[in-house]
Coordinates of C-alpha atoms and ligand atoms in Angstrom, one line a residue:
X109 CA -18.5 29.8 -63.0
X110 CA -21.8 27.9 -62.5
X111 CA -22.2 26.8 -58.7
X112 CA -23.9 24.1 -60.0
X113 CA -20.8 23.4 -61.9
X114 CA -19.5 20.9 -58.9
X115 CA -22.4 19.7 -58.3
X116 CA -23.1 16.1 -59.4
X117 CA -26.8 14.8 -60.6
X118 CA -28.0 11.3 -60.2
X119 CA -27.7 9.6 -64.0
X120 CA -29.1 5.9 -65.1
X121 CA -26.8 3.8 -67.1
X122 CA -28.9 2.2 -69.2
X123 CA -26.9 -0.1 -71.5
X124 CA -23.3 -1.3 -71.3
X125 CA -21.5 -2.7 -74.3
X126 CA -18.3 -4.5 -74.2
X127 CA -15.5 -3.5 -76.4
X128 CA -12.6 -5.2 -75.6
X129 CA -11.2 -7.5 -72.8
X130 CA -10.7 -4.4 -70.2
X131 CA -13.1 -1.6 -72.0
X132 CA -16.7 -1.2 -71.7
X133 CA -18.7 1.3 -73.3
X134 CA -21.8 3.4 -70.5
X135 CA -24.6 4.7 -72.2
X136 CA -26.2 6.8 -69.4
X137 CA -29.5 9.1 -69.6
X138 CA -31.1 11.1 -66.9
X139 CA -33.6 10.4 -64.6
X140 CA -36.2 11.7 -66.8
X141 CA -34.6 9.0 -69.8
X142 CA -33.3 12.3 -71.7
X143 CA -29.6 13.3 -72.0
X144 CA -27.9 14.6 -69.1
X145 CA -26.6 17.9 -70.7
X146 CA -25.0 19.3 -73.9
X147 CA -21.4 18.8 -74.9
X148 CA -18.4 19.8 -77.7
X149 CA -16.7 17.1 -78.9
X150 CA -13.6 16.5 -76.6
X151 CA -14.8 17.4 -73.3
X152 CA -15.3 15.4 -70.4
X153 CA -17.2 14.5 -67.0
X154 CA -16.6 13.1 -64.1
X155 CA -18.6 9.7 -63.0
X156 CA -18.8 8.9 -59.7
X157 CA -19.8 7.1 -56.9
X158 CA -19.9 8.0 -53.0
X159 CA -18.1 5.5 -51.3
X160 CA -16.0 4.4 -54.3
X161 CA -14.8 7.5 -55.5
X162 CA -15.0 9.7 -58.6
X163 CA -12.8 9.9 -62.4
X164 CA -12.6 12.1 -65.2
X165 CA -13.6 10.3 -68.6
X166 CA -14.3 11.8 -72.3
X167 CA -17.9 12.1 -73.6
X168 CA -17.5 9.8 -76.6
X169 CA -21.0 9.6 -78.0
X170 CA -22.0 12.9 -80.3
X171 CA -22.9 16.1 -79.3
X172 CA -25.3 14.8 -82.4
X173 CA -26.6 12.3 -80.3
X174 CA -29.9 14.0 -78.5
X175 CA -30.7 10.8 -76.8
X176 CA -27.5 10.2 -74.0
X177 CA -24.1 9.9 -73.7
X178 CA -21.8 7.5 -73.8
X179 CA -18.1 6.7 -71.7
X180 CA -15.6 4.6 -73.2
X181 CA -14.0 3.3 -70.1
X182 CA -10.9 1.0 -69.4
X183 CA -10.8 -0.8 -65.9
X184 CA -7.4 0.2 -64.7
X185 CA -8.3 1.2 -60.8
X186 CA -10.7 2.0 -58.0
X187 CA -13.4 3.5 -59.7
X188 CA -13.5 2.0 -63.3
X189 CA -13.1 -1.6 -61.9
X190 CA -16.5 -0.7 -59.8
X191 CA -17.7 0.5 -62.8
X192 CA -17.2 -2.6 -65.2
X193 CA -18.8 -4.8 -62.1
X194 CA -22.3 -3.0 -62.5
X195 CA -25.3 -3.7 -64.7
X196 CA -27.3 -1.7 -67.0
X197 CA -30.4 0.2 -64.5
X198 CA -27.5 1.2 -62.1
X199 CA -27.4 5.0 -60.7
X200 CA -24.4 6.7 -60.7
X201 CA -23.7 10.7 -60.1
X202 CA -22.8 12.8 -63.0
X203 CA -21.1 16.3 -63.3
X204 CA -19.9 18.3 -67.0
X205 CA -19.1 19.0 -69.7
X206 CA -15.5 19.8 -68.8
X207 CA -12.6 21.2 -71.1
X208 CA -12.7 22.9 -74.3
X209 CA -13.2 20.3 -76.6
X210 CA -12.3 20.6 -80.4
X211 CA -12.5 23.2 -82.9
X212 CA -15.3 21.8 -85.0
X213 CA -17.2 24.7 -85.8
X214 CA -14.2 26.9 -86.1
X215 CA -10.3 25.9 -86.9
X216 CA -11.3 22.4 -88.4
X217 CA -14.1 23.8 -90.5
X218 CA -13.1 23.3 -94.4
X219 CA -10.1 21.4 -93.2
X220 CA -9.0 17.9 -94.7
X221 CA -8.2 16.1 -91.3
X222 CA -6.7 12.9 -90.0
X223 CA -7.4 11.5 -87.2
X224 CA -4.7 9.4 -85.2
X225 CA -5.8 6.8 -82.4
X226 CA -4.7 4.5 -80.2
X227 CA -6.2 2.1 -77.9
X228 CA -8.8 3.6 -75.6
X229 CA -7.6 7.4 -77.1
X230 CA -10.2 6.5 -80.0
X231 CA -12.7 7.5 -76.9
X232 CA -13.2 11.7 -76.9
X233 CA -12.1 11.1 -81.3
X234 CA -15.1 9.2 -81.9
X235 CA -16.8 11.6 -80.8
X236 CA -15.3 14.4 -82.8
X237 CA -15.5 11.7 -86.0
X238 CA -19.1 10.8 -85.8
X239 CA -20.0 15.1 -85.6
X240 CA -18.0 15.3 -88.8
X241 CA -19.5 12.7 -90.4
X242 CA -23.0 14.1 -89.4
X243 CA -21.9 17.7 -91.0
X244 CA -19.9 15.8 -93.9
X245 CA -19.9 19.0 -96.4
X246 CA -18.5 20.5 -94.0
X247 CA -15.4 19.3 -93.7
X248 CA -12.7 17.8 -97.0
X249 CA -11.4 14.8 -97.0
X250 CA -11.2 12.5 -93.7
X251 CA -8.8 9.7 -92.8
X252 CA -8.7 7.6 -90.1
X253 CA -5.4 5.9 -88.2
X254 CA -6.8 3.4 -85.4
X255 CA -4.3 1.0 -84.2
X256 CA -4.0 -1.2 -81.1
X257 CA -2.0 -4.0 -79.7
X258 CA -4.4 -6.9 -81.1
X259 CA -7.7 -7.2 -83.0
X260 CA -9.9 -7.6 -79.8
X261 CA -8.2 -4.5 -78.2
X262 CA -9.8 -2.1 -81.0
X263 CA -12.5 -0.3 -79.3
X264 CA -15.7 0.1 -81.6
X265 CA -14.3 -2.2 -83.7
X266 CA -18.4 -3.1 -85.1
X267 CA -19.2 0.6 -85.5
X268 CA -16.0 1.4 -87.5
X269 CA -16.6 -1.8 -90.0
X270 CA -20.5 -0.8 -90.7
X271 CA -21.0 2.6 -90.4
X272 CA -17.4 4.4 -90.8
X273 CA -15.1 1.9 -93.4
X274 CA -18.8 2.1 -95.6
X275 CA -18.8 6.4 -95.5
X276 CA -17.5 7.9 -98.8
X277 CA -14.9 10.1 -98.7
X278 CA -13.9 8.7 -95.5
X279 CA -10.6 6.6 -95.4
X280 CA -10.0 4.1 -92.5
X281 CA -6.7 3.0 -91.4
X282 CA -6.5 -0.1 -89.1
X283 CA -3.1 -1.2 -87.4
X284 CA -2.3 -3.9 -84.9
X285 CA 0.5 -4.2 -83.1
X286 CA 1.6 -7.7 -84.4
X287 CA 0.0 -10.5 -86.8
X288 CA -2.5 -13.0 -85.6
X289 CA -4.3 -15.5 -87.6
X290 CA -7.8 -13.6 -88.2
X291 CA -6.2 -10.0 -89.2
X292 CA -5.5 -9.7 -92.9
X293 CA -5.0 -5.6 -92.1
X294 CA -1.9 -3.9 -91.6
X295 CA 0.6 -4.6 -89.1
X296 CA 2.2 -2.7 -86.8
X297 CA 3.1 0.8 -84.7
X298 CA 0.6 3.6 -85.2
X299 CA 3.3 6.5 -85.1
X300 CA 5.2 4.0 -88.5
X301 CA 2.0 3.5 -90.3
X302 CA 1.2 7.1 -90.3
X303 CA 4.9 7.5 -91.9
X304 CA 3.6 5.1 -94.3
X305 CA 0.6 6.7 -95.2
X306 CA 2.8 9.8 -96.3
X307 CA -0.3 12.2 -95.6
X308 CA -0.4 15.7 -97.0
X309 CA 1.2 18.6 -94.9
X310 CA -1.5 20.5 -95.5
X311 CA -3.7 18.2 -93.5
X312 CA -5.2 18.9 -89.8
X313 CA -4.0 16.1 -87.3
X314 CA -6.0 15.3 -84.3
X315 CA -4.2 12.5 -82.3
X316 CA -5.0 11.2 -79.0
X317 CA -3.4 7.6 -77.7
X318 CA -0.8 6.4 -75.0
X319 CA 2.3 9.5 -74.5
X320 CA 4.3 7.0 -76.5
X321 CA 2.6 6.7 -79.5
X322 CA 2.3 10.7 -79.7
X323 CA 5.7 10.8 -78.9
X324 CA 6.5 9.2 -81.8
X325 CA 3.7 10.1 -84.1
X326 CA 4.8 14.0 -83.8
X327 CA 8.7 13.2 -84.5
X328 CA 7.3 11.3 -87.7
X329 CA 5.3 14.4 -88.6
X330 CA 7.7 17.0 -87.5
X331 CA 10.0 15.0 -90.5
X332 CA 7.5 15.3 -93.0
X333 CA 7.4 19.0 -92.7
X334 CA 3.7 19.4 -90.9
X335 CA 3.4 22.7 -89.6
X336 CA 3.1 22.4 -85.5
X337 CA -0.3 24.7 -85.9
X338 CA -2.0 22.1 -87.8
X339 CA -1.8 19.2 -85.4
X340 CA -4.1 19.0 -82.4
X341 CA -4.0 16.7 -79.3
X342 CA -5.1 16.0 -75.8
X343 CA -3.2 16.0 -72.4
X344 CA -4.5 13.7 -69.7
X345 CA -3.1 14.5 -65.7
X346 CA -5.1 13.1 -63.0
X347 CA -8.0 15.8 -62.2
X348 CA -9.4 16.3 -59.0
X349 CA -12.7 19.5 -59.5
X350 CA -12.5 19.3 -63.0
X351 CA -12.7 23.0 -63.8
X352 CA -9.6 25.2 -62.8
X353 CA -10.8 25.4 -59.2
X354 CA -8.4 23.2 -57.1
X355 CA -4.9 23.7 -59.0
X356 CA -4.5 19.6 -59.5
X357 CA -3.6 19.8 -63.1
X358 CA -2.0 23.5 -63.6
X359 CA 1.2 23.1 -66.3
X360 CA 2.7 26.8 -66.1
X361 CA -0.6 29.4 -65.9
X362 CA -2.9 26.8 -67.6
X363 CA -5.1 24.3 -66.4
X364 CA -5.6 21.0 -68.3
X365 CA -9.3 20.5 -67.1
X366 CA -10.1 24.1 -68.2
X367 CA -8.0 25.5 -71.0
X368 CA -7.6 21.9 -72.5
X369 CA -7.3 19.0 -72.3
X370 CA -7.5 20.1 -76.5
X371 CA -4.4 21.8 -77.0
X372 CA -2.5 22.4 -80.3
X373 CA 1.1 21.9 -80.9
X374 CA 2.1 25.4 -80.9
X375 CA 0.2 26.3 -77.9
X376 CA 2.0 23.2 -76.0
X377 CA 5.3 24.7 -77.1
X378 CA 4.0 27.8 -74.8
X379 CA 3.9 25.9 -71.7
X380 CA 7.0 24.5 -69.5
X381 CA 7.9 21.0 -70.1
X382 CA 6.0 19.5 -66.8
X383 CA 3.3 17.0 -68.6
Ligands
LIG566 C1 -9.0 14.5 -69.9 C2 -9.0 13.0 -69.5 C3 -9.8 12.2 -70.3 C4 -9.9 10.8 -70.0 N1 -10.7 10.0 -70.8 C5 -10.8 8.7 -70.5 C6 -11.7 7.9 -71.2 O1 -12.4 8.3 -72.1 N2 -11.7 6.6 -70.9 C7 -10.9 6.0 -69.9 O2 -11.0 4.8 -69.7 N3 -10.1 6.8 -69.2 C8 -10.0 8.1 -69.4 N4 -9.2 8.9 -68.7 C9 -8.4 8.3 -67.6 C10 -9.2 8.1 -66.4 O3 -9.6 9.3 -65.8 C11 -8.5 7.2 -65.4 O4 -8.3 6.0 -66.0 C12 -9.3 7.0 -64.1 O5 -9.2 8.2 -63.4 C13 -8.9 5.9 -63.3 O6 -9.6 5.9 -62.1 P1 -9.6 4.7 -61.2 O7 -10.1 5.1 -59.8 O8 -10.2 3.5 -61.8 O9 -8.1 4.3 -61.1 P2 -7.1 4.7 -59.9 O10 -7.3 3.6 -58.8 O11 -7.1 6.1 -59.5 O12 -5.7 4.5 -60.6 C14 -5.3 3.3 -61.3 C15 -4.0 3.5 -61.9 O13 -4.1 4.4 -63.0 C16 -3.2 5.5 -62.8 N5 -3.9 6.7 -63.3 C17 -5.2 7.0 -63.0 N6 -5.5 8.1 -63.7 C18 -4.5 8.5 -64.4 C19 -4.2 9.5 -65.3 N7 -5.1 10.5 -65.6 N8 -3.0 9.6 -65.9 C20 -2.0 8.7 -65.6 N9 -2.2 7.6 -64.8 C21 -3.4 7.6 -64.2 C22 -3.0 5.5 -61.3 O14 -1.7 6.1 -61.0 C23 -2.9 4.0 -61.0 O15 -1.7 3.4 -61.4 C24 -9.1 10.3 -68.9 C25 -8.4 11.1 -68.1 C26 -8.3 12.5 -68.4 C27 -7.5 13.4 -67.6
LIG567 S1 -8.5 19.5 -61.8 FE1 -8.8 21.1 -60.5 S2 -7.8 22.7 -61.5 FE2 -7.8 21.1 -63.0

């Protein structure tokens, strides 16, 4: 382990974007204006502040990105309502990357994959989807499930009409939990449209969203015959160090911080039923 590794440096946010009612997206640079540090898609850091208190959040920006990253980040407490009350030229402290992120380079190379989202779980995937669109022929074809209980509640909801619904060979799949006047998209429950769909079982899924919705995502693939080594997804317990040093987040002799939060449905089967 680094020493360092615990050590927090003093970041700049430098732009925040609002992305729905109770999510606002931190783009945050060091405090010579260049990105903090390097990261794999899916990993994380912890923001912080001394006196308010400190939480673990997925790097949703690109390791592509060379400029800064960017947190996704929905008020829900302590920290994160402190954090939708600042203004763009606030410090804040900074330690990462954390976790193991996806298998880009490796298992999802020369796969055709899916992607399943929902609500604020479209945070560490965007990340993952803007790589693979970056490194397109490297990848087959890519689909998109993004749902969320109204049209105001889908985060990036700009980015994914301009850049990622206009990208060939990508397919995007929006969902809302029930109608309203200005959506003319499909209606309803992630884990049912992705029934719909009827995807390939020779597909890689990634899936990240509330436990509910991967509850019922996995039974609907688990039907159509997907093999469990072909579906990936993250855990989230509340972290304390962040890096398999304090034992907050252990399930059996793994550590979410440090051997995930990325795990893959076979490996999950591995560990006692405690998450
Ligand atoms: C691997 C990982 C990645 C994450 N990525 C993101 C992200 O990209 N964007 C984002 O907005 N959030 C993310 N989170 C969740 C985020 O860490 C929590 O929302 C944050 O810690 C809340 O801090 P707080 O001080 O504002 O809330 P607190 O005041 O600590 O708590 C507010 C409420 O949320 C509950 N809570 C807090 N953290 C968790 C948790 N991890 N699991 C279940 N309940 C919890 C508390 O019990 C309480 O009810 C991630 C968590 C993990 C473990
Ligand atoms: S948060 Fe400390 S061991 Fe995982």
């Amino acid at each position: 382990m680094r020493r360092e590794a615990l050590i927090p440096q003093v970041v700049q946010v430098t732009d925040i974007r609002r992305d729905t009612p109770d999510v606002k997206t931190f783009r945050v640079v060091d405090l010579d204006g260049r990105k903090p540090f390097l990261h794999i898609p899916g990993q994380c850091a912890m923001l912080s502040m001394p006196g308010v208190g400190e939480a673990l959040f997925s790097i949703t920006s690109s390791p592509t990105n060379e400029d800064y990253l960017e947190f996704s980040i929905k008020k829900c407490g302590c920290v994160t309502d402190w954090l939708h009350a600042i203004e763009p030229g606030q410090q804040v402290t900074l330690r990462g990357p954390y976790g193991n992120g996806f298998p880009v380079d490796t298992d999802f190379a020369g796969k055709d994959l899916v992607f399943v989202a929902g609500g604020i779980g479209l945070a560490p995937l965007r990340s993952v989807i803007n790589y693979v669109r970056c490194y397109r022929d490297r990848y087959g074809t890519v689909d998109i499930v993004y749902g969320s209980r109204s049209k105001a509640d889908l985060v990036d909801y700009q980015e994914i009409l301009d850049e990622w619904c206009s990208e060939p060979g990508i397919s995007v799949h929006l969902t809302i939990d029930n109608p309203q006047p200005d959506w003319d998209g499909h209606v309803g429950f992630v884990p049912n449209f992705v029934k719909e769909l009827g995807f390939d079982t020779g597909k890689t899924v990634v899936m990240c969203g509330p436990p509910i919705m991967i509850k019922f995502t996995l039974a609907g693939l688990m039907e159509q015959g997907f093999p469990r080594d072909q579906i990936y997804t993250t855990l989230e317990l509340r972290m304390k160090c962040g890096l398999g040093r304090c034992g907050r987040c252990n399930i059996g002799d793994k550590y979410v911080c440090k051997d995930g939060p990325v795990f893959r449905l076979d490996q999950l089967d591995q560990l006692p039923d405690e998450y």
